[in-house]
């Protein structure tokens, strides 16, 4: 096992860290206060391998996949909320929930184009009790009418209309959450549409998608309640050769129609990172949504690790002074480890990377850069990696009354013993 640090140890390490950062002109208190103000949107779907509650017999489709069979996944909304409650308790700060339409609650099967705010009122009540915002997503996969791989871009007008209606209903539910919770809901449209093999016509499906989206977004909703986002993708399982909603498609669509652009870290070529895209896109779009994820060799949606890619994303947001314009959501699903731990590890990593970014002496780095001293810039960037950021993080966790270091695993292990291991 490991020895837990005492409060006195955490505090004295923090005092030393504060001086080290101070020497670079970085105010650790400002960094921590900023970190405290940033909500991360936790995705409900890590808790049950993207199954949802619509119909337990429906498998996951749409070219995404959760692998693993770790025991204890949530099978009811009550279980999922209890698991989420524990996760939020182990993460410093106040965070949001990112909910999919397939997580509705009803005693009978509701057609996707007939979902109503009422099917989500337990989620709204729970969020209200916990002072959480909710973000939302229409679910255009795991459904018989999506089984051939096409939804909003479907050749069949009836099927297209069905999905258009679903998206319209989802936006209304987003607005309902926004109104009820007093914070705008980002409703993100992602569709799986695409071809496994060489298409003969890349244009027509995109024209159909454009037209369908125009219909979905026809009604203006108050941005204080609902913000519309669109998510691009490069390929999926079974849509390797062509994805209708590509990056260029949605970038253009978002620009032309004033939508929030969603960038998922796993939705580009393996060596292409979304960090470099932020400053470019933020010059032309008021707001963006991130799906922070980790692809290993493909868009595998691994739990977010504290790696260079993650740090680069957070650095870009902070350096571009755009925390208020970037909605940070998570998107990973690992069924091979404890699912609550997956949320906690991934979210704490996102926050740790954000804190590292906030602790950068940006003025100094820029000074070196602007004076052409690229040697100094590199030396400082490398030096920063050795500063005692961990001591600031530990102190921040202590001050926010959440477990410091590995101690968060103690609570997860006892929850697993008492609750998760007893689930059928
Ligand atoms: C799929 C997209 C999408 C989904 C969720 C479940 O590749 O990343 O965001 O992961 O809607
Ligand atoms: Zn995503």
Short mmCIF file of C-alpha atoms and ligand atoms in Angstrom, two decimals:
data_model
loop_
_atom_site.label_atom_id
_atom_site.label_comp_id
_atom_site.label_asym_id
_atom_site.label_seq_id
_atom_site.Cartn_x
_atom_site.Cartn_y
_atom_site.Cartn_z
CA UNK A 1 0.00 0.00 0.00
CA UNK A 2 1.05 3.62 0.22
CA UNK A 3 1.34 6.12 3.04
CA UNK A 4 -1.08 8.98 2.78
CA UNK A 5 0.44 12.44 3.06
CA UNK A 6 -0.55 14.38 6.15
CA UNK A 7 -2.15 17.81 5.89
CA UNK A 8 1.01 19.34 7.26
CA UNK A 9 3.07 17.65 4.53
CA UNK A 10 0.70 18.80 1.83
CA UNK A 11 0.79 22.34 3.15
CA UNK A 12 4.52 22.61 3.52
CA UNK A 13 5.08 21.16 0.02
CA UNK A 14 2.59 23.71 -1.26
CA UNK A 15 4.40 26.60 0.44
CA UNK A 16 7.61 25.64 -1.31
CA UNK A 17 5.79 25.22 -4.62
CA UNK A 18 4.20 28.64 -4.25
CA UNK A 19 7.67 30.21 -3.91
CA UNK A 20 9.00 28.35 -6.92
CA UNK A 21 6.14 29.57 -9.12
CA UNK A 22 6.33 33.01 -7.59
CA UNK A 23 9.91 33.24 -8.78
CA UNK A 24 8.56 33.00 -12.34
CA UNK A 25 5.89 35.60 -11.64
CA UNK A 26 3.08 33.02 -11.47
CA UNK A 27 0.38 33.49 -8.84
CA UNK A 28 -0.71 30.02 -7.73
CA UNK A 29 -3.81 31.40 -6.00
CA UNK A 30 -5.04 32.96 -9.22
CA UNK A 31 -4.36 29.67 -11.04
CA UNK A 32 -6.34 27.69 -8.47
CA UNK A 33 -9.21 30.18 -8.45
CA UNK A 34 -9.41 29.98 -12.26
CA UNK A 35 -9.32 26.20 -12.15
CA UNK A 36 -12.17 26.25 -9.63
CA UNK A 37 -14.32 28.23 -12.08
CA UNK A 38 -14.05 25.79 -15.00
CA UNK A 39 -16.74 23.12 -15.32
CA UNK A 40 -15.95 19.87 -17.09
CA UNK A 41 -18.88 18.02 -18.61
CA UNK A 42 -18.75 14.36 -17.51
CA UNK A 43 -20.26 12.03 -20.07
CA UNK A 44 -22.92 9.72 -18.63
CA UNK A 45 -21.97 6.96 -21.06
CA UNK A 46 -18.74 5.91 -19.30
CA UNK A 47 -20.96 4.48 -16.54
CA UNK A 48 -22.68 1.80 -18.61
CA UNK A 49 -20.63 1.30 -21.77
CA UNK A 50 -22.94 3.57 -23.84
CA UNK A 51 -25.92 1.25 -23.29
CA UNK A 52 -28.57 3.73 -22.14
CA UNK A 53 -31.99 2.88 -20.72
CA UNK A 54 -34.18 2.95 -23.79
CA UNK A 55 -34.05 -0.76 -24.51
CA UNK A 56 -31.55 -2.94 -22.65
CA UNK A 57 -31.51 -5.47 -25.50
CA UNK A 58 -30.29 -2.99 -28.08
CA UNK A 59 -26.58 -3.36 -28.70
CA UNK A 60 -24.23 -0.46 -29.32
CA UNK A 61 -24.00 0.49 -32.99
CA UNK A 62 -22.80 3.47 -35.00
CA UNK A 63 -19.21 2.35 -35.39
CA UNK A 64 -18.17 3.03 -31.81
CA UNK A 65 -17.26 0.30 -29.35
CA UNK A 66 -16.75 -0.22 -25.64
CA UNK A 67 -14.53 -3.22 -24.94
CA UNK A 68 -14.22 -5.13 -21.68
CA UNK A 69 -16.60 -6.71 -19.20
CA UNK A 70 -15.58 -5.34 -15.84
CA UNK A 71 -18.34 -6.15 -13.35
CA UNK A 72 -20.67 -3.57 -11.85
CA UNK A 73 -21.91 -1.45 -14.73
CA UNK A 74 -24.95 0.71 -14.03
CA UNK A 75 -28.18 -0.83 -15.29
CA UNK A 76 -30.71 1.70 -14.04
CA UNK A 77 -30.82 5.49 -13.92
CA UNK A 78 -30.67 5.28 -10.11
CA UNK A 79 -27.49 3.23 -10.26
CA UNK A 80 -25.94 5.51 -12.84
CA UNK A 81 -26.73 8.61 -10.77
CA UNK A 82 -25.33 6.97 -7.62
CA UNK A 83 -22.12 6.12 -9.50
CA UNK A 84 -21.91 9.66 -10.85
CA UNK A 85 -22.47 11.10 -7.37
CA UNK A 86 -19.45 9.21 -6.12
CA UNK A 87 -17.35 10.30 -9.10
CA UNK A 88 -18.24 13.98 -8.56
CA UNK A 89 -17.38 13.63 -4.87
CA UNK A 90 -13.87 12.58 -5.78
CA UNK A 91 -13.24 15.37 -8.29
CA UNK A 92 -12.45 18.91 -7.10
CA UNK A 93 -14.77 21.68 -8.32
CA UNK A 94 -18.33 21.84 -9.69
CA UNK A 95 -18.91 19.95 -12.90
CA UNK A 96 -21.60 19.26 -15.44
CA UNK A 97 -23.24 16.15 -16.82
CA UNK A 98 -23.28 15.27 -20.50
CA UNK A 99 -26.37 13.15 -21.13
CA UNK A 100 -27.46 11.18 -24.19
CA UNK A 101 -31.09 10.96 -25.28
CA UNK A 102 -30.96 7.17 -24.90
CA UNK A 103 -30.74 7.69 -21.12
CA UNK A 104 -34.40 8.66 -20.91
CA UNK A 105 -36.69 7.27 -18.23
CA UNK A 106 -40.03 5.77 -19.12
CA UNK A 107 -41.89 2.58 -18.32
CA UNK A 108 -42.62 1.96 -21.98
CA UNK A 109 -40.56 2.21 -25.14
CA UNK A 110 -40.68 5.77 -26.47
CA UNK A 111 -39.96 6.34 -30.14
CA UNK A 112 -36.89 8.52 -30.55
CA UNK A 113 -38.86 11.15 -32.41
CA UNK A 114 -41.30 11.39 -29.52
CA UNK A 115 -38.98 12.04 -26.61
CA UNK A 116 -40.13 14.81 -24.30
CA UNK A 117 -38.65 16.85 -21.46
CA UNK A 118 -40.79 14.81 -19.11
CA UNK A 119 -38.73 11.71 -19.88
CA UNK A 120 -35.77 13.53 -18.41
CA UNK A 121 -37.26 15.24 -15.40
CA UNK A 122 -35.51 12.92 -12.93
CA UNK A 123 -32.20 13.96 -14.44
CA UNK A 124 -33.20 17.61 -14.14
CA UNK A 125 -34.29 17.14 -10.51
CA UNK A 126 -31.05 15.37 -9.67
CA UNK A 127 -29.02 18.09 -11.38
CA UNK A 128 -30.95 20.78 -9.54
CA UNK A 129 -30.37 19.11 -6.18
CA UNK A 130 -26.67 18.95 -6.92
CA UNK A 131 -26.37 22.33 -8.61
CA UNK A 132 -25.15 20.85 -11.87
CA UNK A 133 -25.58 21.94 -15.45
CA UNK A 134 -26.55 19.39 -18.07
CA UNK A 135 -25.44 19.08 -21.68
CA UNK A 136 -27.34 16.90 -24.09
CA UNK A 137 -27.03 14.74 -27.21
CA UNK A 138 -29.57 13.27 -29.58
CA UNK A 139 -28.79 9.56 -29.99
CA UNK A 140 -28.47 8.65 -33.66
CA UNK A 141 -27.12 5.12 -33.20
CA UNK A 142 -28.08 1.87 -31.46
CA UNK A 143 -31.43 1.88 -33.24
CA UNK A 144 -33.05 -0.20 -36.03
CA UNK A 145 -33.43 2.91 -38.21
CA UNK A 146 -29.69 3.53 -37.97
CA UNK A 147 -28.65 -0.07 -38.60
CA UNK A 148 -27.60 0.48 -42.21
CA UNK A 149 -25.21 3.19 -41.11
CA UNK A 150 -27.20 6.24 -42.22
CA UNK A 151 -29.42 8.66 -40.28
CA UNK A 152 -29.71 12.36 -41.13
CA UNK A 153 -28.08 11.72 -44.50
CA UNK A 154 -30.20 8.67 -45.28
CA UNK A 155 -31.40 8.24 -48.84
CA UNK A 156 -34.90 7.43 -47.59
CA UNK A 157 -36.85 10.57 -46.84
CA UNK A 158 -38.96 8.92 -44.14
CA UNK A 159 -35.91 7.74 -42.20
CA UNK A 160 -34.29 11.14 -42.62
CA UNK A 161 -37.40 12.84 -41.26
CA UNK A 162 -37.50 10.49 -38.29
CA UNK A 163 -33.98 11.53 -37.30
CA UNK A 164 -34.67 15.19 -38.00
CA UNK A 165 -37.61 14.97 -35.63
CA UNK A 166 -35.44 13.25 -33.04
CA UNK A 167 -32.88 16.05 -33.21
CA UNK A 168 -35.56 18.72 -32.99
CA UNK A 169 -37.00 16.99 -29.92
CA UNK A 170 -33.50 16.78 -28.41
CA UNK A 171 -32.95 20.52 -28.85
CA UNK A 172 -36.20 21.19 -27.00
CA UNK A 173 -35.02 18.94 -24.18
CA UNK A 174 -31.73 20.82 -24.16
CA UNK A 175 -33.64 24.10 -23.82
CA UNK A 176 -35.68 22.53 -21.01
CA UNK A 177 -32.50 21.64 -19.11
CA UNK A 178 -31.13 25.12 -19.74
CA UNK A 179 -34.29 26.77 -18.41
CA UNK A 180 -34.63 24.48 -15.42
CA UNK A 181 -31.00 24.62 -14.39
CA UNK A 182 -30.27 28.24 -15.25
CA UNK A 183 -27.25 27.44 -17.39
CA UNK A 184 -27.22 26.87 -21.15
CA UNK A 185 -27.24 23.26 -22.31
CA UNK A 186 -24.90 22.44 -25.18
CA UNK A 187 -26.80 20.02 -27.39
CA UNK A 188 -24.34 18.20 -29.62
CA UNK A 189 -25.30 16.41 -32.82
CA UNK A 190 -23.09 13.52 -33.82
CA UNK A 191 -24.17 11.09 -36.51
CA UNK A 192 -22.43 7.88 -37.61
CA UNK A 193 -23.31 8.19 -41.30
CA UNK A 194 -20.75 6.86 -43.72
CA UNK A 195 -19.57 4.03 -45.95
CA UNK A 196 -17.28 1.11 -45.23
CA UNK A 197 -15.95 1.10 -48.75
CA UNK A 198 -15.34 3.43 -51.70
CA UNK A 199 -18.33 5.66 -52.24
CA UNK A 200 -19.50 6.47 -55.74
CA UNK A 201 -21.01 9.75 -54.62
CA UNK A 202 -19.57 11.77 -51.77
CA UNK A 203 -21.59 14.86 -52.55
CA UNK A 204 -25.21 13.74 -52.36
CA UNK A 205 -25.12 12.43 -48.77
CA UNK A 206 -23.45 15.66 -47.67
CA UNK A 207 -26.11 17.69 -49.47
CA UNK A 208 -28.77 15.65 -47.68
CA UNK A 209 -27.04 16.17 -44.34
CA UNK A 210 -26.82 19.92 -44.92
CA UNK A 211 -30.50 20.06 -45.73
CA UNK A 212 -31.43 17.90 -42.74
CA UNK A 213 -29.39 20.06 -40.36
CA UNK A 214 -31.07 23.18 -41.71
CA UNK A 215 -34.39 21.63 -40.75
CA UNK A 216 -33.12 20.51 -37.34
CA UNK A 217 -31.92 24.03 -36.52
CA UNK A 218 -34.77 25.92 -38.20
CA UNK A 219 -36.41 26.97 -34.94
CA UNK A 220 -34.36 29.51 -33.07
CA UNK A 221 -33.90 28.65 -29.41
CA UNK A 222 -32.76 31.13 -26.80
CA UNK A 223 -28.96 30.70 -26.47
CA UNK A 224 -29.38 31.30 -22.74
CA UNK A 225 -31.05 27.87 -22.70
CA UNK A 226 -29.69 25.85 -25.59
CA UNK A 227 -26.54 26.02 -27.70
CA UNK A 228 -26.28 23.81 -30.78
CA UNK A 229 -23.06 21.97 -31.50
CA UNK A 230 -22.04 19.70 -34.38
CA UNK A 231 -19.35 17.01 -34.16
CA UNK A 232 -17.19 15.87 -37.05
CA UNK A 233 -15.35 12.61 -37.50
CA UNK A 234 -12.77 11.05 -39.78
CA UNK A 235 -13.87 7.42 -39.72
CA UNK A 236 -15.68 4.85 -37.62
CA UNK A 237 -15.88 1.07 -37.49
CA UNK A 238 -17.75 0.30 -40.68
CA UNK A 239 -17.38 3.83 -42.06
CA UNK A 240 -13.67 3.66 -42.76
CA UNK A 241 -13.80 4.99 -46.31
CA UNK A 242 -16.20 7.87 -45.99
CA UNK A 243 -17.87 9.83 -43.22
CA UNK A 244 -20.55 12.27 -44.32
CA UNK A 245 -20.01 14.69 -41.43
CA UNK A 246 -16.31 15.27 -41.95
CA UNK A 247 -14.23 18.06 -40.41
CA UNK A 248 -14.47 20.33 -43.42
CA UNK A 249 -18.20 19.74 -43.67
CA UNK A 250 -18.94 20.74 -40.09
CA UNK A 251 -16.36 23.50 -39.92
CA UNK A 252 -18.05 25.09 -42.90
CA UNK A 253 -21.52 24.35 -41.54
CA UNK A 254 -20.73 25.85 -38.13
CA UNK A 255 -19.24 28.98 -39.71
CA UNK A 256 -22.10 29.49 -42.10
CA UNK A 257 -24.80 28.83 -39.52
CA UNK A 258 -23.30 30.13 -36.32
CA UNK A 259 -23.08 26.76 -34.56
CA UNK A 260 -20.71 25.54 -31.89
CA UNK A 261 -18.08 23.27 -33.45
CA UNK A 262 -17.29 20.11 -31.51
CA UNK A 263 -13.74 18.79 -31.82
CA UNK A 264 -13.21 15.27 -30.51
CA UNK A 265 -9.56 14.43 -29.85
CA UNK A 266 -9.99 10.98 -31.39
CA UNK A 267 -11.62 12.11 -34.62
CA UNK A 268 -8.60 13.01 -36.70
CA UNK A 269 -5.61 11.26 -38.21
CA UNK A 270 -3.57 9.51 -35.51
CA UNK A 271 -0.78 12.10 -35.46
CA UNK A 272 -3.09 15.07 -35.92
CA UNK A 273 -3.98 16.80 -32.65
CA UNK A 274 -6.88 19.12 -31.95
CA UNK A 275 -4.72 21.49 -29.87
CA UNK A 276 -3.39 23.30 -32.93
CA UNK A 277 -6.90 23.77 -34.31
CA UNK A 278 -8.23 25.78 -31.37
CA UNK A 279 -6.57 29.13 -32.02
CA UNK A 280 -7.51 28.97 -35.70
CA UNK A 281 -11.14 28.11 -35.14
CA UNK A 282 -11.57 30.52 -32.22
CA UNK A 283 -10.76 33.43 -34.51
CA UNK A 284 -13.85 32.70 -36.55
CA UNK A 285 -16.30 30.97 -34.21
CA UNK A 286 -17.47 32.39 -30.90
CA UNK A 287 -17.58 29.06 -29.08
CA UNK A 288 -16.36 25.51 -29.43
CA UNK A 289 -17.02 22.22 -27.66
CA UNK A 290 -14.31 19.70 -26.94
CA UNK A 291 -14.66 15.98 -26.57
CA UNK A 292 -11.50 15.22 -24.67
CA UNK A 293 -10.65 11.63 -25.40
CA UNK A 294 -7.61 9.42 -26.03
CA UNK A 295 -7.26 7.34 -29.12
CA UNK A 296 -4.70 4.55 -29.04
CA UNK A 297 -3.89 3.58 -32.64
CA UNK A 298 -7.48 4.34 -33.59
CA UNK A 299 -10.43 6.29 -32.13
CA UNK A 300 -10.49 3.87 -29.21
CA UNK A 301 -11.84 6.29 -26.58
CA UNK A 302 -9.38 5.30 -23.85
CA UNK A 303 -9.59 7.05 -20.49
CA UNK A 304 -7.91 10.44 -20.75
CA UNK A 305 -4.31 10.26 -19.53
CA UNK A 306 -2.12 13.14 -18.44
CA UNK A 307 -0.05 13.15 -21.61
CA UNK A 308 1.39 15.71 -23.98
CA UNK A 309 -1.74 15.79 -26.14
CA UNK A 310 -3.97 16.62 -23.21
CA UNK A 311 -1.57 19.22 -21.88
CA UNK A 312 -1.32 20.85 -25.31
CA UNK A 313 -5.11 21.18 -25.49
CA UNK A 314 -5.31 22.88 -22.12
CA UNK A 315 -2.31 25.09 -22.86
CA UNK A 316 -3.93 26.28 -26.07
CA UNK A 317 -7.19 27.19 -24.32
CA UNK A 318 -5.38 29.05 -21.56
CA UNK A 319 -2.82 30.73 -23.82
CA UNK A 320 -5.63 31.92 -26.10
CA UNK A 321 -7.43 33.25 -23.03
CA UNK A 322 -10.49 31.31 -24.17
CA UNK A 323 -11.70 29.38 -21.15
CA UNK A 324 -15.07 31.11 -21.37
CA UNK A 325 -15.48 30.17 -25.05
CA UNK A 326 -14.50 26.53 -24.88
CA UNK A 327 -16.94 24.01 -23.44
CA UNK A 328 -14.85 21.14 -22.14
CA UNK A 329 -16.54 17.75 -22.32
CA UNK A 330 -15.10 14.28 -21.96
CA UNK A 331 -15.71 11.36 -24.27
CA UNK A 332 -14.22 8.00 -23.40
CA UNK A 333 -15.64 4.63 -22.50
CA UNK A 334 -13.59 1.86 -21.04
CA UNK A 335 -15.46 -1.26 -19.91
CA UNK A 336 -12.33 -3.11 -18.82
CA UNK A 337 -11.74 -1.20 -15.57
CA UNK A 338 -13.86 0.14 -12.73
CA UNK A 339 -16.14 2.63 -14.49
CA UNK A 340 -16.35 5.11 -11.63
CA UNK A 341 -12.57 5.11 -11.42
CA UNK A 342 -12.43 5.73 -15.17
CA UNK A 343 -14.50 8.92 -14.75
CA UNK A 344 -12.45 10.07 -11.79
CA UNK A 345 -9.06 9.33 -13.32
CA UNK A 346 -9.97 10.94 -16.64
CA UNK A 347 -11.58 14.03 -15.15
CA UNK A 348 -8.86 14.57 -12.58
CA UNK A 349 -6.34 14.32 -15.41
CA UNK A 350 -8.19 16.92 -17.45
CA UNK A 351 -8.13 19.23 -14.43
CA UNK A 352 -4.50 18.49 -13.66
CA UNK A 353 -3.53 19.37 -17.23
CA UNK A 354 -5.59 22.54 -16.99
CA UNK A 355 -3.82 23.47 -13.75
CA UNK A 356 -0.42 22.87 -15.35
CA UNK A 357 -1.46 25.17 -18.18
CA UNK A 358 -2.66 27.82 -15.73
CA UNK A 359 0.66 27.67 -13.90
CA UNK A 360 2.67 28.59 -16.98
CA UNK A 361 4.49 31.94 -16.90
CA UNK A 362 2.79 32.98 -20.13
CA UNK A 363 4.17 36.51 -20.06
CA UNK A 364 7.75 35.23 -19.83
CA UNK A 365 7.30 32.67 -22.59
CA UNK A 366 5.83 35.32 -24.84
CA UNK A 367 8.57 37.74 -23.98
CA UNK A 368 11.19 35.22 -25.13
CA UNK A 369 9.19 34.50 -28.25
CA UNK A 370 8.58 38.10 -29.22
CA UNK A 371 12.22 39.02 -28.71
CA UNK A 372 13.29 36.12 -30.94
CA UNK A 373 14.93 34.28 -28.05
CA UNK A 374 13.78 30.82 -29.02
CA UNK A 375 16.58 29.26 -26.98
CA UNK A 376 15.18 30.86 -23.83
CA UNK A 377 11.68 29.80 -24.81
CA UNK A 378 12.70 26.16 -25.17
CA UNK A 379 14.78 26.23 -21.97
CA UNK A 380 11.87 27.63 -19.98
CA UNK A 381 9.29 25.28 -21.45
CA UNK A 382 11.47 22.33 -20.50
CA UNK A 383 12.29 23.74 -17.06
CA UNK A 384 8.58 24.13 -16.27
CA UNK A 385 8.07 20.40 -16.55
CA UNK A 386 10.13 19.96 -13.39
CA UNK A 387 8.31 22.52 -11.25
CA UNK A 388 6.32 21.14 -8.30
CA UNK A 389 2.91 21.27 -9.95
CA UNK A 390 1.85 18.14 -8.04
CA UNK A 391 2.17 19.98 -4.73
CA UNK A 392 -0.24 22.66 -5.98
CA UNK A 393 -2.66 19.99 -7.20
CA UNK A 394 -2.56 18.14 -3.88
CA UNK A 395 -3.17 21.36 -1.98
CA UNK A 396 -6.01 22.26 -4.35
CA UNK A 397 -7.67 18.86 -3.71
CA UNK A 398 -7.23 19.35 0.04
CA UNK A 399 -8.75 22.83 -0.12
CA UNK A 400 -11.70 21.51 -2.14
CA UNK A 401 -12.28 18.74 0.35
CA UNK A 402 -11.68 15.86 -2.05
CA UNK A 403 -9.21 13.01 -1.59
CA UNK A 404 -5.56 13.84 -2.16
CA UNK A 405 -3.51 11.56 -4.39
CA UNK A 406 -4.29 7.85 -4.55
CA UNK A 407 -6.66 8.08 -1.58
CA UNK A 408 -9.54 8.55 -4.03
CA UNK A 409 -9.09 4.89 -4.88
CA UNK A 410 -9.89 3.87 -1.30
CA UNK A 411 -13.43 5.17 -1.70
CA UNK A 412 -13.82 3.57 -5.09
CA UNK A 413 -12.61 0.23 -3.77
CA UNK A 414 -15.03 0.26 -0.86
CA UNK A 415 -17.90 1.29 -3.20
CA UNK A 416 -16.95 -1.58 -5.43
CA UNK A 417 -17.00 -3.98 -2.48
CA UNK A 418 -20.30 -2.75 -1.05
CA UNK A 419 -22.27 -1.80 -4.17
CA UNK A 420 -20.81 -2.59 -7.57
CA UNK A 421 -19.83 -6.19 -6.91
CA UNK A 422 -23.38 -6.94 -5.80
CA UNK A 423 -24.99 -5.80 -9.06
CA UNK A 424 -26.38 -8.59 -11.21
C1 LIG B 1 -18.46 9.08 -31.62
C2 LIG B 1 -18.48 10.44 -31.03
C3 LIG B 1 -19.60 10.72 -30.08
C4 LIG B 1 -19.91 9.57 -29.15
C5 LIG B 1 -20.94 9.89 -28.10
C6 LIG B 1 -21.42 8.66 -27.39
O1 LIG B 1 -17.31 8.83 -32.32
O2 LIG B 1 -17.25 10.71 -30.42
O3 LIG B 1 -19.35 11.89 -29.39
O4 LIG B 1 -18.75 9.13 -28.50
O5 LIG B 1 -21.97 10.59 -28.67
ZN1 LIG B 2 -17.16 12.56 -29.34
#
